[in-house]
Short mmCIF file of C-alpha atoms in Angstrom, two decimals:
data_model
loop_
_atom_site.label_atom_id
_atom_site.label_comp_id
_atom_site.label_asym_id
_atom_site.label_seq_id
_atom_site.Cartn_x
_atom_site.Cartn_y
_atom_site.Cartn_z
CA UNK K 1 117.03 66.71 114.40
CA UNK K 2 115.92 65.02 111.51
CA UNK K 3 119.57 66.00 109.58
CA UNK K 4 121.38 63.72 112.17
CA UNK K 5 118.72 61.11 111.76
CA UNK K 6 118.79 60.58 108.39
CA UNK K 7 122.27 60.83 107.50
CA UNK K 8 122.56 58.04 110.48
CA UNK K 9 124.28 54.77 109.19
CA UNK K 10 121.83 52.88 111.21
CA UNK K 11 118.34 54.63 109.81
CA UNK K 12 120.21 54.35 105.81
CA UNK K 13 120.37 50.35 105.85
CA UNK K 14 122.19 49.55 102.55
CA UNK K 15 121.13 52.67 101.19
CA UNK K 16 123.55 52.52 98.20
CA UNK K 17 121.52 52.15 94.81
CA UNK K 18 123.85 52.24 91.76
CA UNK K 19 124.65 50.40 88.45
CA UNK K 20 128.24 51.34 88.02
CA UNK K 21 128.62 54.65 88.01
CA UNK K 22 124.61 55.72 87.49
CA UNK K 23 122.54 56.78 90.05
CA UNK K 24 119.09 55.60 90.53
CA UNK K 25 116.11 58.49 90.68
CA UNK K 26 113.55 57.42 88.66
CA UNK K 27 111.80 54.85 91.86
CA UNK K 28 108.50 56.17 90.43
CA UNK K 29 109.17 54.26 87.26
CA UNK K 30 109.86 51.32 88.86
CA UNK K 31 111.72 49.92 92.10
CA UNK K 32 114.64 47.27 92.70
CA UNK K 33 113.15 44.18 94.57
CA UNK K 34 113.86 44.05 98.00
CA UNK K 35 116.18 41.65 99.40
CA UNK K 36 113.23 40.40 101.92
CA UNK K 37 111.08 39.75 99.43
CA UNK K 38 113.42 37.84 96.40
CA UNK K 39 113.79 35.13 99.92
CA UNK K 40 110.27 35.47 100.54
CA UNK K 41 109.61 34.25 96.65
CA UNK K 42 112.21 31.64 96.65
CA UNK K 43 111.22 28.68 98.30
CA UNK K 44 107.95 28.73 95.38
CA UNK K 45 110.05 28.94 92.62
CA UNK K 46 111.63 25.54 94.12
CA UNK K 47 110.28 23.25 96.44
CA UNK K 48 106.78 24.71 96.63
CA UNK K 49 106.40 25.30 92.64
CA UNK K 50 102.94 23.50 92.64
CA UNK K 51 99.92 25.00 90.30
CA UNK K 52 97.90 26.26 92.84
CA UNK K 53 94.39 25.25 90.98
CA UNK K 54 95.83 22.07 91.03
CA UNK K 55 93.49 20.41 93.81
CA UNK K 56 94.29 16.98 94.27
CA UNK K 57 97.61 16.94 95.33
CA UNK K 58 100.20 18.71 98.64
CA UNK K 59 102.16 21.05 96.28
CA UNK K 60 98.73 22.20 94.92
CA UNK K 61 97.61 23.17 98.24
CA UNK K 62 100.22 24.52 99.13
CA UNK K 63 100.62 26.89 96.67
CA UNK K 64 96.91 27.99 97.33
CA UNK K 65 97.78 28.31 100.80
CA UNK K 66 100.24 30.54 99.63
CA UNK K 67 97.80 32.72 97.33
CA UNK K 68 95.28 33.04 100.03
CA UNK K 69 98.09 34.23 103.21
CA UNK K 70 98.87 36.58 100.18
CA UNK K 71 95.63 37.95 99.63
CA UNK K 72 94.86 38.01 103.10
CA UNK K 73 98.05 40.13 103.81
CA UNK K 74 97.54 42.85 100.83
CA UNK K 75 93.23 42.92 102.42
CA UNK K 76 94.81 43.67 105.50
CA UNK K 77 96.87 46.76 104.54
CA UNK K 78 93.99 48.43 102.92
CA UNK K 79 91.31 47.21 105.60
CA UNK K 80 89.63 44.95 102.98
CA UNK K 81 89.14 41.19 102.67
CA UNK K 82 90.89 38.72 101.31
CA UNK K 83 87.76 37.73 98.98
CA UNK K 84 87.70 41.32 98.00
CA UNK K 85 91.40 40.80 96.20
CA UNK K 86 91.88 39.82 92.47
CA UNK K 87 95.40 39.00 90.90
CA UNK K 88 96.28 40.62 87.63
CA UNK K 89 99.32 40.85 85.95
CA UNK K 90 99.87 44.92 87.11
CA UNK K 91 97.89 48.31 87.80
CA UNK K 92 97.69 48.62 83.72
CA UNK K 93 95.46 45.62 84.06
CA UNK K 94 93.53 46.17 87.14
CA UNK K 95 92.69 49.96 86.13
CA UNK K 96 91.32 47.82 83.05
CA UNK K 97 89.22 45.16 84.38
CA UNK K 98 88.05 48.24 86.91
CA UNK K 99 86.52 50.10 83.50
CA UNK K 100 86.37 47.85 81.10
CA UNK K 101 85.08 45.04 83.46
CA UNK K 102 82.26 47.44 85.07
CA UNK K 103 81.40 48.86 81.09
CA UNK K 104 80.67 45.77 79.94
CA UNK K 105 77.99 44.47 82.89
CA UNK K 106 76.92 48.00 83.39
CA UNK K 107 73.13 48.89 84.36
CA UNK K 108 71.27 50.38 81.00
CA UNK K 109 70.35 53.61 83.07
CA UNK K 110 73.97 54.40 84.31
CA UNK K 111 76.37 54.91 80.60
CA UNK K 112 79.14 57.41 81.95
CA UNK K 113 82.43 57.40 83.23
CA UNK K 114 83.81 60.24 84.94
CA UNK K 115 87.74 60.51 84.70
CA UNK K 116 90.16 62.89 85.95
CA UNK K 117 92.35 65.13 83.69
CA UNK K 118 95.57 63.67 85.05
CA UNK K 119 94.93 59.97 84.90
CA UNK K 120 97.67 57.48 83.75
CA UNK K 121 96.95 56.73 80.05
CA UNK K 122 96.11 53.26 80.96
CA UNK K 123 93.31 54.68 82.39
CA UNK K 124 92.55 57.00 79.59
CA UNK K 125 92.70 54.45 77.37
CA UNK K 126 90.79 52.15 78.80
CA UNK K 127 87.48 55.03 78.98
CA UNK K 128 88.36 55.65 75.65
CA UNK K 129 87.72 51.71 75.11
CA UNK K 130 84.44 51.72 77.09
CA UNK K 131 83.12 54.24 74.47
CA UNK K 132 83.78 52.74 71.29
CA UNK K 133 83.29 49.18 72.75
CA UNK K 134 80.17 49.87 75.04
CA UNK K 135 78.78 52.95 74.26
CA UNK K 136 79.85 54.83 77.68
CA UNK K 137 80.02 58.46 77.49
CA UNK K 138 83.15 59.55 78.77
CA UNK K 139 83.92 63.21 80.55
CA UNK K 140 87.27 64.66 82.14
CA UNK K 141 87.08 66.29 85.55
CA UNK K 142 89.14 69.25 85.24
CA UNK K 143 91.55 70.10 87.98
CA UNK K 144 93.49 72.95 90.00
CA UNK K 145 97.05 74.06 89.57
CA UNK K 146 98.39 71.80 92.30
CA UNK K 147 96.48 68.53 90.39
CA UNK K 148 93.97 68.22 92.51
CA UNK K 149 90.57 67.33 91.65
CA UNK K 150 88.26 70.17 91.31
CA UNK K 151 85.24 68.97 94.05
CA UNK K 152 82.96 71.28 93.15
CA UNK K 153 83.00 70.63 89.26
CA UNK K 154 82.75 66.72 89.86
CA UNK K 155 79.82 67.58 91.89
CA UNK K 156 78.05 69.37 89.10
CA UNK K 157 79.25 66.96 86.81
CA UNK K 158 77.75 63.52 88.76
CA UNK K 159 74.03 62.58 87.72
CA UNK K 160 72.06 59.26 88.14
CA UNK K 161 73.45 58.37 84.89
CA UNK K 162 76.81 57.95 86.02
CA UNK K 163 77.96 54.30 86.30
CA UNK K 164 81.66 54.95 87.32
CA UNK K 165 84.27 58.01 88.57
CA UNK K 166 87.85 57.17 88.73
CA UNK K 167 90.26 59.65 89.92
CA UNK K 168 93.91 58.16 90.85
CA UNK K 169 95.16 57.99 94.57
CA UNK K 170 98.83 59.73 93.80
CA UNK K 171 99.80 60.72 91.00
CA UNK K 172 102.76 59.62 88.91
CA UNK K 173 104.42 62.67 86.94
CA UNK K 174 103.41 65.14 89.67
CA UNK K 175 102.91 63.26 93.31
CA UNK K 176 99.92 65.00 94.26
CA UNK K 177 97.73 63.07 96.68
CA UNK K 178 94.02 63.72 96.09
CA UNK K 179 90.91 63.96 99.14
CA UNK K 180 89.56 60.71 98.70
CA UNK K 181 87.60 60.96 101.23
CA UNK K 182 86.18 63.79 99.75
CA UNK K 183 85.87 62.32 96.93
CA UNK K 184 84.20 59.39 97.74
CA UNK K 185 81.54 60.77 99.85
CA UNK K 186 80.60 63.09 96.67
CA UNK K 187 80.35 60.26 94.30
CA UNK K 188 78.36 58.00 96.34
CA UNK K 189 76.01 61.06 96.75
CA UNK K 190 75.11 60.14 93.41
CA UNK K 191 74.86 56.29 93.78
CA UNK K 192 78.19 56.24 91.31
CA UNK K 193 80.86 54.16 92.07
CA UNK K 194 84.30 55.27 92.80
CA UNK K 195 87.70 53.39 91.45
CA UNK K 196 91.19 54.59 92.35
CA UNK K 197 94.36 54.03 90.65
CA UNK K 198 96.34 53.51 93.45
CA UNK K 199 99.68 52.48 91.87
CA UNK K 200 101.74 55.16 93.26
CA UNK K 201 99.86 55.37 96.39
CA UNK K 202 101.06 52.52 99.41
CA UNK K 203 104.91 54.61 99.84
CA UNK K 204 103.09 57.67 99.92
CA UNK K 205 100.12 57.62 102.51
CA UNK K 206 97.76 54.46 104.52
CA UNK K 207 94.54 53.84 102.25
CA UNK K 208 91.24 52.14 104.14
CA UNK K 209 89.18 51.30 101.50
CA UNK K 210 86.05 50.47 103.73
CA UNK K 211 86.57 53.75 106.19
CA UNK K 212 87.07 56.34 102.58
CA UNK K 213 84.25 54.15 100.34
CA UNK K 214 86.51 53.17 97.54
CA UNK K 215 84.97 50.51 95.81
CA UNK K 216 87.53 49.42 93.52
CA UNK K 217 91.32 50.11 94.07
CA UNK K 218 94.22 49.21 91.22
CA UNK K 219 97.72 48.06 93.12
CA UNK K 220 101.20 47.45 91.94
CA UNK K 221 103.67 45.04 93.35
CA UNK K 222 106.80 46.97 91.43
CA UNK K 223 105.83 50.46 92.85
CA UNK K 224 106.48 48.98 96.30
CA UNK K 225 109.73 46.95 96.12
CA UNK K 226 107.94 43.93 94.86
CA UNK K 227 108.51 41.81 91.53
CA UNK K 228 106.93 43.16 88.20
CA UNK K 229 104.23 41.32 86.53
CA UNK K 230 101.81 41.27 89.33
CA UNK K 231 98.91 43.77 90.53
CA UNK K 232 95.59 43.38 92.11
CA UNK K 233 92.51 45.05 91.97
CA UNK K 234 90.69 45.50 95.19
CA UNK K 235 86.84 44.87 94.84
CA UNK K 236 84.19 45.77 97.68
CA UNK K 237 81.81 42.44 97.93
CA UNK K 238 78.78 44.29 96.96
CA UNK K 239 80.37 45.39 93.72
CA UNK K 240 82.12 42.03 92.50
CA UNK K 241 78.81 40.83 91.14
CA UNK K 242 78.95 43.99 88.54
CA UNK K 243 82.01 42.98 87.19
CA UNK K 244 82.35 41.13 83.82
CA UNK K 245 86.16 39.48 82.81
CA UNK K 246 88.02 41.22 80.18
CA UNK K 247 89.79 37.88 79.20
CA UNK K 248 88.64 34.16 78.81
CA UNK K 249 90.00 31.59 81.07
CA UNK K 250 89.06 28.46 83.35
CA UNK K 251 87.45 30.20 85.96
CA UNK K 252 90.25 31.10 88.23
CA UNK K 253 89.22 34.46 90.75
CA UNK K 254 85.27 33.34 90.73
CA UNK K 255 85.86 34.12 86.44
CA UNK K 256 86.46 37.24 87.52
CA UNK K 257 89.97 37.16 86.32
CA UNK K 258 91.19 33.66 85.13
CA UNK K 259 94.49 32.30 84.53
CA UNK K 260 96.95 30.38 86.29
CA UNK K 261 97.61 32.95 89.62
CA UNK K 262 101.38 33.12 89.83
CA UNK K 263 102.31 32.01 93.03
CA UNK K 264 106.13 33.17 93.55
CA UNK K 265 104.95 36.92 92.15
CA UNK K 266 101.70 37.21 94.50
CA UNK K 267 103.96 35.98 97.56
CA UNK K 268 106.59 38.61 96.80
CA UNK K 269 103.78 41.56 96.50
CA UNK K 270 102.58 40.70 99.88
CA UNK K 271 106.05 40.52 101.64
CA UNK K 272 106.61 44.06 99.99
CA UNK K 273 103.13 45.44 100.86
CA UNK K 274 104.08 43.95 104.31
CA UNK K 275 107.09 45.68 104.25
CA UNK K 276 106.09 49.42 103.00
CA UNK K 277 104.31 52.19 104.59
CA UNK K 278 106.85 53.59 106.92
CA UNK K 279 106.13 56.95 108.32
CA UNK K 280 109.69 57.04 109.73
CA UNK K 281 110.73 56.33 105.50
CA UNK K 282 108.56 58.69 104.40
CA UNK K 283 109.84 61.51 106.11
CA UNK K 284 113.63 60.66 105.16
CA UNK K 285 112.53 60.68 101.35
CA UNK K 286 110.32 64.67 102.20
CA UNK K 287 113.57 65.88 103.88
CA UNK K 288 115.81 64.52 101.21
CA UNK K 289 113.23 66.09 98.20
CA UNK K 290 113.51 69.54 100.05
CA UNK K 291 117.01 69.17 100.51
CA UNK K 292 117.86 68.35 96.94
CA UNK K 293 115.97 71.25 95.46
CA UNK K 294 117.56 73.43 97.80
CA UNK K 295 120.90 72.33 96.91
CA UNK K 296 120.04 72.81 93.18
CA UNK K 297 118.93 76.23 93.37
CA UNK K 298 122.27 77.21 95.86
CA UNK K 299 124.17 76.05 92.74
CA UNK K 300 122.51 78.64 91.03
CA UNK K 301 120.34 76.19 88.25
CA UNK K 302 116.80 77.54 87.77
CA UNK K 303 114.24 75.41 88.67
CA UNK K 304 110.27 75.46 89.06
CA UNK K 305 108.48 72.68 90.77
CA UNK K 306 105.37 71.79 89.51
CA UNK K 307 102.45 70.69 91.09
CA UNK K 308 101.88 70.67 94.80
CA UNK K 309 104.39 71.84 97.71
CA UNK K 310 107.28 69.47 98.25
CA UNK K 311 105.17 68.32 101.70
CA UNK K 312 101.68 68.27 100.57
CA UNK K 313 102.59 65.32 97.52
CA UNK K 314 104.88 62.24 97.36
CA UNK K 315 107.51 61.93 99.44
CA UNK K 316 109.48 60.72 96.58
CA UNK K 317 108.39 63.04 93.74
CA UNK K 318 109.99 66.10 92.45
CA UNK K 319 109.00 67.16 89.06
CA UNK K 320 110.69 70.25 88.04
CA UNK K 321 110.92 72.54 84.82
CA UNK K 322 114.47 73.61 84.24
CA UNK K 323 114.75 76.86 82.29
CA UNK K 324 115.46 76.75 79.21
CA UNK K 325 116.22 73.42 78.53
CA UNK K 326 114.66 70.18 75.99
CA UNK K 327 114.06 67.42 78.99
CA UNK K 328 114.98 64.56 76.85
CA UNK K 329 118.06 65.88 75.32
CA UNK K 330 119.02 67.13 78.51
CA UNK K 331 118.56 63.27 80.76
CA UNK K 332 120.73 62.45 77.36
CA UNK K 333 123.07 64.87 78.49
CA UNK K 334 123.09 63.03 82.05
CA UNK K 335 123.79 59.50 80.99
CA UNK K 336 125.24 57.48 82.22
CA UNK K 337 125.57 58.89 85.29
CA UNK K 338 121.79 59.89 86.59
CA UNK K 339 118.83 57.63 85.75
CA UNK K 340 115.38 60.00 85.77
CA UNK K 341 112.54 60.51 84.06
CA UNK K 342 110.40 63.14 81.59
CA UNK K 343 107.26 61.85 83.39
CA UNK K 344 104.87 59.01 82.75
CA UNK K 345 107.49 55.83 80.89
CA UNK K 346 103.83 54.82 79.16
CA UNK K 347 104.41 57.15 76.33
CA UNK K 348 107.91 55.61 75.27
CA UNK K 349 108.94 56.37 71.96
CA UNK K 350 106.62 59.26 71.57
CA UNK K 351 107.67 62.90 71.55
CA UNK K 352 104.66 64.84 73.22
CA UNK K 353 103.64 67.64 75.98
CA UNK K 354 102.64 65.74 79.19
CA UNK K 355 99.25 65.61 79.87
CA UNK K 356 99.17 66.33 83.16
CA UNK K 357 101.27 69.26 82.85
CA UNK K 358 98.96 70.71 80.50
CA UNK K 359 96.00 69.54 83.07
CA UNK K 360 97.17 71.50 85.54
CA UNK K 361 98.12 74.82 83.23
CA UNK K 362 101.87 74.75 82.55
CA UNK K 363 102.94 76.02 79.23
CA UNK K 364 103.95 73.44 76.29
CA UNK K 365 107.36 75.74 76.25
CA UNK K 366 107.80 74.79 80.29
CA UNK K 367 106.26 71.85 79.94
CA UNK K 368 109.11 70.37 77.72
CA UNK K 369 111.70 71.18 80.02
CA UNK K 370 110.02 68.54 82.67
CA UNK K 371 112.04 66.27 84.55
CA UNK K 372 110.87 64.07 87.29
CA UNK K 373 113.00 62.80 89.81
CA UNK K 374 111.95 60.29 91.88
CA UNK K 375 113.75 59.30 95.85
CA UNK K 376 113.23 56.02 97.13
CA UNK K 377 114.08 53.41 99.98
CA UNK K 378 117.76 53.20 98.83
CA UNK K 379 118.43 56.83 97.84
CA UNK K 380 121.00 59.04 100.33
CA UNK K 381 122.04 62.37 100.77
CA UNK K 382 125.37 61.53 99.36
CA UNK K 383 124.17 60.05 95.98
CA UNK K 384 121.85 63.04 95.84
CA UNK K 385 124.65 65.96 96.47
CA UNK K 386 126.45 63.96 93.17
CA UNK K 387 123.36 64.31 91.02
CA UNK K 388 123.36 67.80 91.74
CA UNK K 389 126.74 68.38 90.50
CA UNK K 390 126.05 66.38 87.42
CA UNK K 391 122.79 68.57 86.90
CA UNK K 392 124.43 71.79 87.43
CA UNK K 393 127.35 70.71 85.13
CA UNK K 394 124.85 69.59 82.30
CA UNK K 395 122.60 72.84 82.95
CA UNK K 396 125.78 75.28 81.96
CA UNK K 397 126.69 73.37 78.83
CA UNK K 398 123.74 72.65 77.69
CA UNK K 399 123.50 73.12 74.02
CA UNK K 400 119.70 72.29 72.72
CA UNK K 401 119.59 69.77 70.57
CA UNK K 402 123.28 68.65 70.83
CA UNK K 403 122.44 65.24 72.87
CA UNK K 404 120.32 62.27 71.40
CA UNK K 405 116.77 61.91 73.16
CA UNK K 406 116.75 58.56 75.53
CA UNK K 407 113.39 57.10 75.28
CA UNK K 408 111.81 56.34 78.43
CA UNK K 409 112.73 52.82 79.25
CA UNK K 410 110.00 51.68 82.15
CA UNK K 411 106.44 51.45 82.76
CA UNK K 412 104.60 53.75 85.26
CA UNK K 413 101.95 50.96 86.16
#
């Protein structure tokens, strides 16, 4: 049943994403801008380019018209409020201001953060920050095999000194989805409260903030088909007061976050939030995952997914080890016919074992031979069959060391 449906012309609406001759599978990196929501951005790049903080005049109010249907429609999707929205320039950002923001007007009696093993680095880094910068103490929730958060330790690990536990939605190098729920309800236990990185999270599975207790949520417009250069961070009301800006401005975002809000970029992340969370899509991008490893293994390449089963993650992730193989000099070996990834773009331009790989317990030696692939909205069965004869072609001649590493040339937040 689902075969016939998804190789249906009518279900694959201009499902044809190339450049040339190269093939697009890196959507966790970053996706093209939907058609939907370029026209949904145009007419405030135009006719309606007014400041928005501009208060005395039409093109000023319309423009905060704009920001506040915006805000109102990204609330909406994760059963918040449109108060409870802040603009930022991306998830790298909004993971900041989350830590950073919370560090700095933190409660003497509460000076940890809990983070989990396989955060993005922009998270990371940002704890890291609150250390040298605030004096937070800092500790890494280990987790299983699949990437998922290890309940039990986190529970051992919460006290009344804990001022914040961030643990990310979905990851990026390895799709799995964590038990926020879960999560939540053991955090809270402890009077803590809980962030999510939720970057990856809107194309993969519906979030209600106020039904799982998430108190503050990053989001990305480019994740979901929107424009790059805008995020938000979700705040519950009863937390916003806790939160000190990370940057200086005129007041914008009740201080919270000042600066100019970009009115074109904030209209285009709601049309794409509006736009994403189709079960029906979802499904078509599982199939096609389980499909394309099956046809790579029928071709005889060796392959070994990591992280969590190809239905229990993503429906757009597949990060696999291929045996026997350097991952960047063997994408080199693809170009310029596939586009993919050696997991999280943030580390561009430096050689090193991925962290989340050696999170969840895979070998340096293995771990080097990671490639993720990545299936989006305009991905097919045809372009996928194509990649797997450039794969298998690649995998038989591959000679270590004989093709240049590619740097990873996009940002995971």
């Amino acid at each position: 049943m689902y075969k016939q449906l998804f190789l249906s012309g009518d279900f694959i609406q201009e499902k044809i994403m190339r450049v040339g001759s190269t093939i697009y599978m890196d959507y966790q990196a970053t996706t093209p801008v939907d058609k939907r929501v370029v026209e949904a951005m145009r007419p405030y790049f135009e006719e309606s380019f007014g400041n928005p903080h501009s208060s005395d005049h039409i093109l000023g109010w319309r423009s905060q018209q704009a920001i506040e249907s915006a805000q109102a429609q990204i609330a909406h999707s994760i059963g918040g409020d449109p108060d409870e929205i802040f603009f930022t320039s991306g998830a790298t950002e909004a993971n900041n201001l989350a830590v950073l923001g919370l560090s700095k007007g933190q409660e003497c009696s509460r000076d940890r953060i809990l983070v989990s093993a396989v955060e993005h680095k922009c998270v990371l880094s940002a704890a890291r920050a609150a250390e040298t910068d605030y004096d937070m103490q800092v500790d890494q929730i280990p987790v299983d095999t699949k990437g998922h958060i290890d309940l039990a330790a986190l529970d051992s690990m919460l006290d009344s000194d804990v001022l914040l536990v961030s643990v990310m939605a979905v990851n990026n190098e390895i799709g799995t989805v964590q038990d926020l729920d879960s999560i939540a309800e053991i955090v809270h236990k402890y009077g803590a409260l809980f962030h999510s990185d939720a970057a990856q999270a809107l194309e993969a599975l519906d979030i209600d903030v106020r039904a799982t207790g998430i108190d503050l949520m990053s989001l990305s417009a480019h994740k979901v088909y929107g424009p790059k250069g805008i995020g938000a961070l979700y705040v519950a009301r009863e937390s916003i007061g806790r939160l000190r800006p990370i940057i200086q401005g005129g007041g914008q975002q009740l201080g919270v976050r000042p600066g100019t809000v970009p009115t074109p970029l904030c209209v285009g992340f709601a049309k794409a939030i509006e736009l994403c969370g189709d079960h029906g899509e979802r499904e078509r991008q599982r199939w096609l995952n389980n499909w394309f490893v099956e046809r790579l293994r029928d071709e005889g390449v060796v392959v070994e997914v990591n992280g969590s089963s190809l239905n229990q993650r993503h429906p757009g992730n597949i990060n696999i080890c291929f045996d026997g193989v350097d991952a960047h000099s063997f994408l080199g070996s693809l170009q310029p016919f596939v586009c993919a990834s050696t997991g999280s773009a943030c580390t561009s331009g430096i050689i090193e074992s991925s962290h989340v790989l050696a999170a969840i317990g895979v070998p340096e030696e293995k771990a080097s031979s990671a490639v993720r692939f990545s299936i989006g909205r305009y991905s097919d069965q045809s372009q996928l069959d194509e990649v797997v004869q450039h794969i298998s072609a690649a995998v038989f001649e591959y000679e270590p060391g004989a093709c240049c590493s590619r740097s990873r040339d996009s940002n995971d937040m």
